[in-house]
């Protein structure tokens, strides 16, 4: 593979690593949007902090957060 292709593969791999994706999923912007969507779909209103804890504790594997 050419150097450019290797660099591109490395960038994609680094950007989509499980710890980076977990960081994005737990960001305030994503949690607020997830909260809105949950309210639209179910009518249930949840605090963004509580939703973050639920995602962290029940959706994202602990070993990913430990990195």
PDB file of N, CA and C in Angstrom, residues 16-61:
ATOM      1  N   UNK A  16     -11.913   5.857  15.016  1.00  0.00           N
ATOM      2  CA  UNK A  16     -13.048   4.997  15.319  1.00  0.00           C
ATOM      3  C   UNK A  16     -12.722   3.925  16.361  1.00  0.00           C
ATOM      4  N   UNK A  17     -11.652   4.135  17.094  1.00  0.00           N
ATOM      5  CA  UNK A  17     -11.306   3.206  18.173  1.00  0.00           C
ATOM      6  C   UNK A  17     -12.427   3.209  19.206  1.00  0.00           C
ATOM      7  N   UNK A  18     -12.619   2.082  19.859  1.00  0.00           N
ATOM      8  CA  UNK A  18     -13.743   1.939  20.781  1.00  0.00           C
ATOM      9  C   UNK A  18     -13.732   2.994  21.889  1.00  0.00           C
ATOM     10  N   UNK A  19     -12.565   3.358  22.389  1.00  0.00           N
ATOM     11  CA  UNK A  19     -12.529   4.375  23.448  1.00  0.00           C
ATOM     12  C   UNK A  19     -12.927   5.747  22.913  1.00  0.00           C
ATOM     13  N   UNK A  20     -12.565   6.050  21.672  1.00  0.00           N
ATOM     14  CA  UNK A  20     -12.967   7.331  21.069  1.00  0.00           C
ATOM     15  C   UNK A  20     -14.472   7.366  20.818  1.00  0.00           C
ATOM     16  N   UNK A  21     -15.022   6.257  20.332  1.00  0.00           N
ATOM     17  CA  UNK A  21     -16.469   6.204  20.105  1.00  0.00           C
ATOM     18  C   UNK A  21     -17.233   6.317  21.422  1.00  0.00           C
ATOM     19  N   UNK A  22     -16.738   5.681  22.472  1.00  0.00           N
ATOM     20  CA  UNK A  22     -17.379   5.784  23.786  1.00  0.00           C
ATOM     21  C   UNK A  22     -17.338   7.221  24.279  1.00  0.00           C
ATOM     22  N   UNK A  23     -16.216   7.889  24.060  1.00  0.00           N
ATOM     23  CA  UNK A  23     -16.069   9.290  24.463  1.00  0.00           C
ATOM     24  C   UNK A  23     -17.114  10.159  23.756  1.00  0.00           C
ATOM     25  N   UNK A  24     -17.313   9.922  22.472  1.00  0.00           N
ATOM     26  CA  UNK A  24     -18.311  10.679  21.702  1.00  0.00           C
ATOM     27  C   UNK A  24     -19.712  10.361  22.208  1.00  0.00           C
ATOM     28  N   UNK A  25     -20.002   9.080  22.426  1.00  0.00           N
ATOM     29  CA  UNK A  25     -21.339   8.687  22.883  1.00  0.00           C
ATOM     30  C   UNK A  25     -21.685   9.298  24.236  1.00  0.00           C
ATOM     31  N   UNK A  26     -20.687   9.543  25.056  1.00  0.00           N
ATOM     32  CA  UNK A  26     -20.927  10.112  26.379  1.00  0.00           C
ATOM     33  C   UNK A  26     -20.778  11.634  26.404  1.00  0.00           C
ATOM     34  N   UNK A  27     -20.561  12.241  25.240  1.00  0.00           N
ATOM     35  CA  UNK A  27     -20.429  13.694  25.190  1.00  0.00           C
ATOM     36  C   UNK A  27     -21.791  14.349  25.451  1.00  0.00           C
ATOM     37  N   UNK A  28     -21.737  15.562  25.936  1.00  0.00           N
ATOM     38  CA  UNK A  28     -22.969  16.277  26.275  1.00  0.00           C
ATOM     39  C   UNK A  28     -23.881  16.435  25.066  1.00  0.00           C
ATOM     40  N   UNK A  29     -23.305  16.762  23.913  1.00  0.00           N
ATOM     41  CA  UNK A  29     -24.117  16.974  22.708  1.00  0.00           C
ATOM     42  C   UNK A  29     -24.866  15.706  22.303  1.00  0.00           C
ATOM     43  N   UNK A  30     -24.197  14.571  22.333  1.00  0.00           N
ATOM     44  CA  UNK A  30     -24.841  13.313  21.936  1.00  0.00           C
ATOM     45  C   UNK A  30     -25.888  12.906  22.966  1.00  0.00           C
ATOM     46  N   UNK A  31     -25.575  13.055  24.243  1.00  0.00           N
ATOM     47  CA  UNK A  31     -26.535  12.690  25.282  1.00  0.00           C
ATOM     48  C   UNK A  31     -27.787  13.563  25.220  1.00  0.00           C
ATOM     49  N   UNK A  32     -27.618  14.844  24.953  1.00  0.00           N
ATOM     50  CA  UNK A  32     -28.785  15.732  24.848  1.00  0.00           C
ATOM     51  C   UNK A  32     -29.658  15.336  23.660  1.00  0.00           C
ATOM     52  N   UNK A  33     -29.019  15.007  22.534  1.00  0.00           N
ATOM     53  CA  UNK A  33     -29.801  14.596  21.365  1.00  0.00           C
ATOM     54  C   UNK A  33     -30.475  13.242  21.605  1.00  0.00           C
ATOM     55  N   UNK A  34     -29.774  12.323  22.254  1.00  0.00           N
ATOM     56  CA  UNK A  34     -30.360  11.017  22.578  1.00  0.00           C
ATOM     57  C   UNK A  34     -31.533  11.195  23.536  1.00  0.00           C
ATOM     58  N   UNK A  35     -31.402  12.118  24.463  1.00  0.00           N
ATOM     59  CA  UNK A  35     -32.472  12.413  25.418  1.00  0.00           C
ATOM     60  C   UNK A  35     -33.711  12.923  24.682  1.00  0.00           C
ATOM     61  N   UNK A  36     -33.503  13.831  23.733  1.00  0.00           N
ATOM     62  CA  UNK A  36     -34.626  14.356  22.941  1.00  0.00           C
ATOM     63  C   UNK A  36     -35.300  13.245  22.140  1.00  0.00           C
ATOM     64  N   UNK A  37     -34.485  12.399  21.523  1.00  0.00           N
ATOM     65  CA  UNK A  37     -35.045  11.314  20.711  1.00  0.00           C
ATOM     66  C   UNK A  37     -35.800  10.316  21.585  1.00  0.00           C
ATOM     67  N   UNK A  38     -35.277  10.014  22.746  1.00  0.00           N
ATOM     68  CA  UNK A  38     -35.957   9.114  23.679  1.00  0.00           C
ATOM     69  C   UNK A  38     -37.308   9.702  24.092  1.00  0.00           C
ATOM     70  N   UNK A  39     -37.319  11.005  24.355  1.00  0.00           N
ATOM     71  CA  UNK A  39     -38.575  11.674  24.721  1.00  0.00           C
ATOM     72  C   UNK A  39     -39.574  11.635  23.568  1.00  0.00           C
ATOM     73  N   UNK A  40     -39.108  11.872  22.344  1.00  0.00           N
ATOM     74  CA  UNK A  40     -39.989  11.822  21.174  1.00  0.00           C
ATOM     75  C   UNK A  40     -40.582  10.431  20.984  1.00  0.00           C
ATOM     76  N   UNK A  41     -39.763   9.406  21.150  1.00  0.00           N
ATOM     77  CA  UNK A  41     -40.217   8.038  20.878  1.00  0.00           C
ATOM     78  C   UNK A  41     -41.042   7.427  21.998  1.00  0.00           C
ATOM     79  N   UNK A  42     -40.747   7.810  23.247  1.00  0.00           N
ATOM     80  CA  UNK A  42     -41.397   7.134  24.373  1.00  0.00           C
ATOM     81  C   UNK A  42     -42.225   8.049  25.251  1.00  0.00           C
ATOM     82  N   UNK A  43     -41.981   9.354  25.174  1.00  0.00           N
ATOM     83  CA  UNK A  43     -42.656  10.282  26.057  1.00  0.00           C
ATOM     84  C   UNK A  43     -41.982  10.393  27.419  1.00  0.00           C
ATOM     85  N   UNK A  44     -40.951   9.591  27.637  1.00  0.00           N
ATOM     86  CA  UNK A  44     -40.252   9.602  28.920  1.00  0.00           C
ATOM     87  C   UNK A  44     -39.180  10.694  28.924  1.00  0.00           C
ATOM     88  N   UNK A  45     -39.162  11.492  29.977  1.00  0.00           N
ATOM     89  CA  UNK A  45     -38.176  12.557  30.115  1.00  0.00           C
ATOM     90  C   UNK A  45     -37.126  12.103  31.126  1.00  0.00           C
ATOM     91  N   UNK A  46     -35.868  12.078  30.699  1.00  0.00           N
ATOM     92  CA  UNK A  46     -34.771  11.648  31.558  1.00  0.00           C
ATOM     93  C   UNK A  46     -33.705  12.734  31.568  1.00  0.00           C
ATOM     94  N   UNK A  47     -33.086  12.908  32.691  1.00  0.00           N
ATOM     95  CA  UNK A  47     -31.983  13.847  32.840  1.00  0.00           C
ATOM     96  C   UNK A  47     -30.798  13.348  32.009  1.00  0.00           C
ATOM     97  N   UNK A  48     -30.082  14.262  31.355  1.00  0.00           N
ATOM     98  CA  UNK A  48     -28.941  13.877  30.518  1.00  0.00           C
ATOM     99  C   UNK A  48     -27.867  13.162  31.338  1.00  0.00           C
ATOM    100  N   UNK A  49     -27.670  13.584  32.576  1.00  0.00           N
ATOM    101  CA  UNK A  49     -26.692  12.921  33.442  1.00  0.00           C
ATOM    102  C   UNK A  49     -27.095  11.491  33.749  1.00  0.00           C
ATOM    103  N   UNK A  50     -28.375  11.282  34.020  1.00  0.00           N
ATOM    104  CA  UNK A  50     -28.865   9.921  34.279  1.00  0.00           C
ATOM    105  C   UNK A  50     -28.742   9.054  33.027  1.00  0.00           C
ATOM    106  N   UNK A  51     -29.041   9.640  31.866  1.00  0.00           N
ATOM    107  CA  UNK A  51     -28.903   8.901  30.622  1.00  0.00           C
ATOM    108  C   UNK A  51     -27.443   8.524  30.384  1.00  0.00           C
ATOM    109  N   UNK A  52     -26.537   9.447  30.669  1.00  0.00           N
ATOM    110  CA  UNK A  52     -25.110   9.160  30.532  1.00  0.00           C
ATOM    111  C   UNK A  52     -24.681   8.005  31.416  1.00  0.00           C
ATOM    112  N   UNK A  53     -25.167   7.990  32.642  1.00  0.00           N
ATOM    113  CA  UNK A  53     -24.840   6.877  33.555  1.00  0.00           C
ATOM    114  C   UNK A  53     -25.398   5.558  33.036  1.00  0.00           C
ATOM    115  N   UNK A  54     -26.621   5.582  32.521  1.00  0.00           N
ATOM    116  CA  UNK A  54     -27.209   4.358  31.962  1.00  0.00           C
ATOM    117  C   UNK A  54     -26.405   3.844  30.768  1.00  0.00           C
ATOM    118  N   UNK A  55     -26.020   4.748  29.892  1.00  0.00           N
ATOM    119  CA  UNK A  55     -25.222   4.346  28.729  1.00  0.00           C
ATOM    120  C   UNK A  55     -23.877   3.795  29.196  1.00  0.00           C
ATOM    121  N   UNK A  56     -23.225   4.503  30.096  1.00  0.00           N
ATOM    122  CA  UNK A  56     -21.912   4.077  30.599  1.00  0.00           C
ATOM    123  C   UNK A  56     -21.997   2.724  31.304  1.00  0.00           C
ATOM    124  N   UNK A  57     -23.036   2.531  32.113  1.00  0.00           N
ATOM    125  CA  UNK A  57     -23.133   1.318  32.920  1.00  0.00           C
ATOM    126  C   UNK A  57     -23.737   0.125  32.189  1.00  0.00           C
ATOM    127  N   UNK A  58     -24.580   0.372  31.178  1.00  0.00           N
ATOM    128  CA  UNK A  58     -25.322  -0.722  30.545  1.00  0.00           C
ATOM    129  C   UNK A  58     -25.055  -0.924  29.068  1.00  0.00           C
ATOM    130  N   UNK A  59     -24.462   0.052  28.410  1.00  0.00           N
ATOM    131  CA  UNK A  59     -24.273  -0.057  26.967  1.00  0.00           C
ATOM    132  C   UNK A  59     -22.795  -0.214  26.603  1.00  0.00           C
ATOM    133  N   UNK A  60     -21.946   0.561  27.234  1.00  0.00           N
ATOM    134  CA  UNK A  60     -20.518   0.548  26.918  1.00  0.00           C
ATOM    135  C   UNK A  60     -19.802  -0.404  27.867  1.00  0.00           C
ATOM    136  N   UNK A  61     -19.025  -1.316  27.305  1.00  0.00           N
ATOM    137  CA  UNK A  61     -18.288  -2.274  28.135  1.00  0.00           C
ATOM    138  C   UNK A  61     -17.281  -1.555  29.021  1.00  0.00           C
TER     139      UNK A  61
END
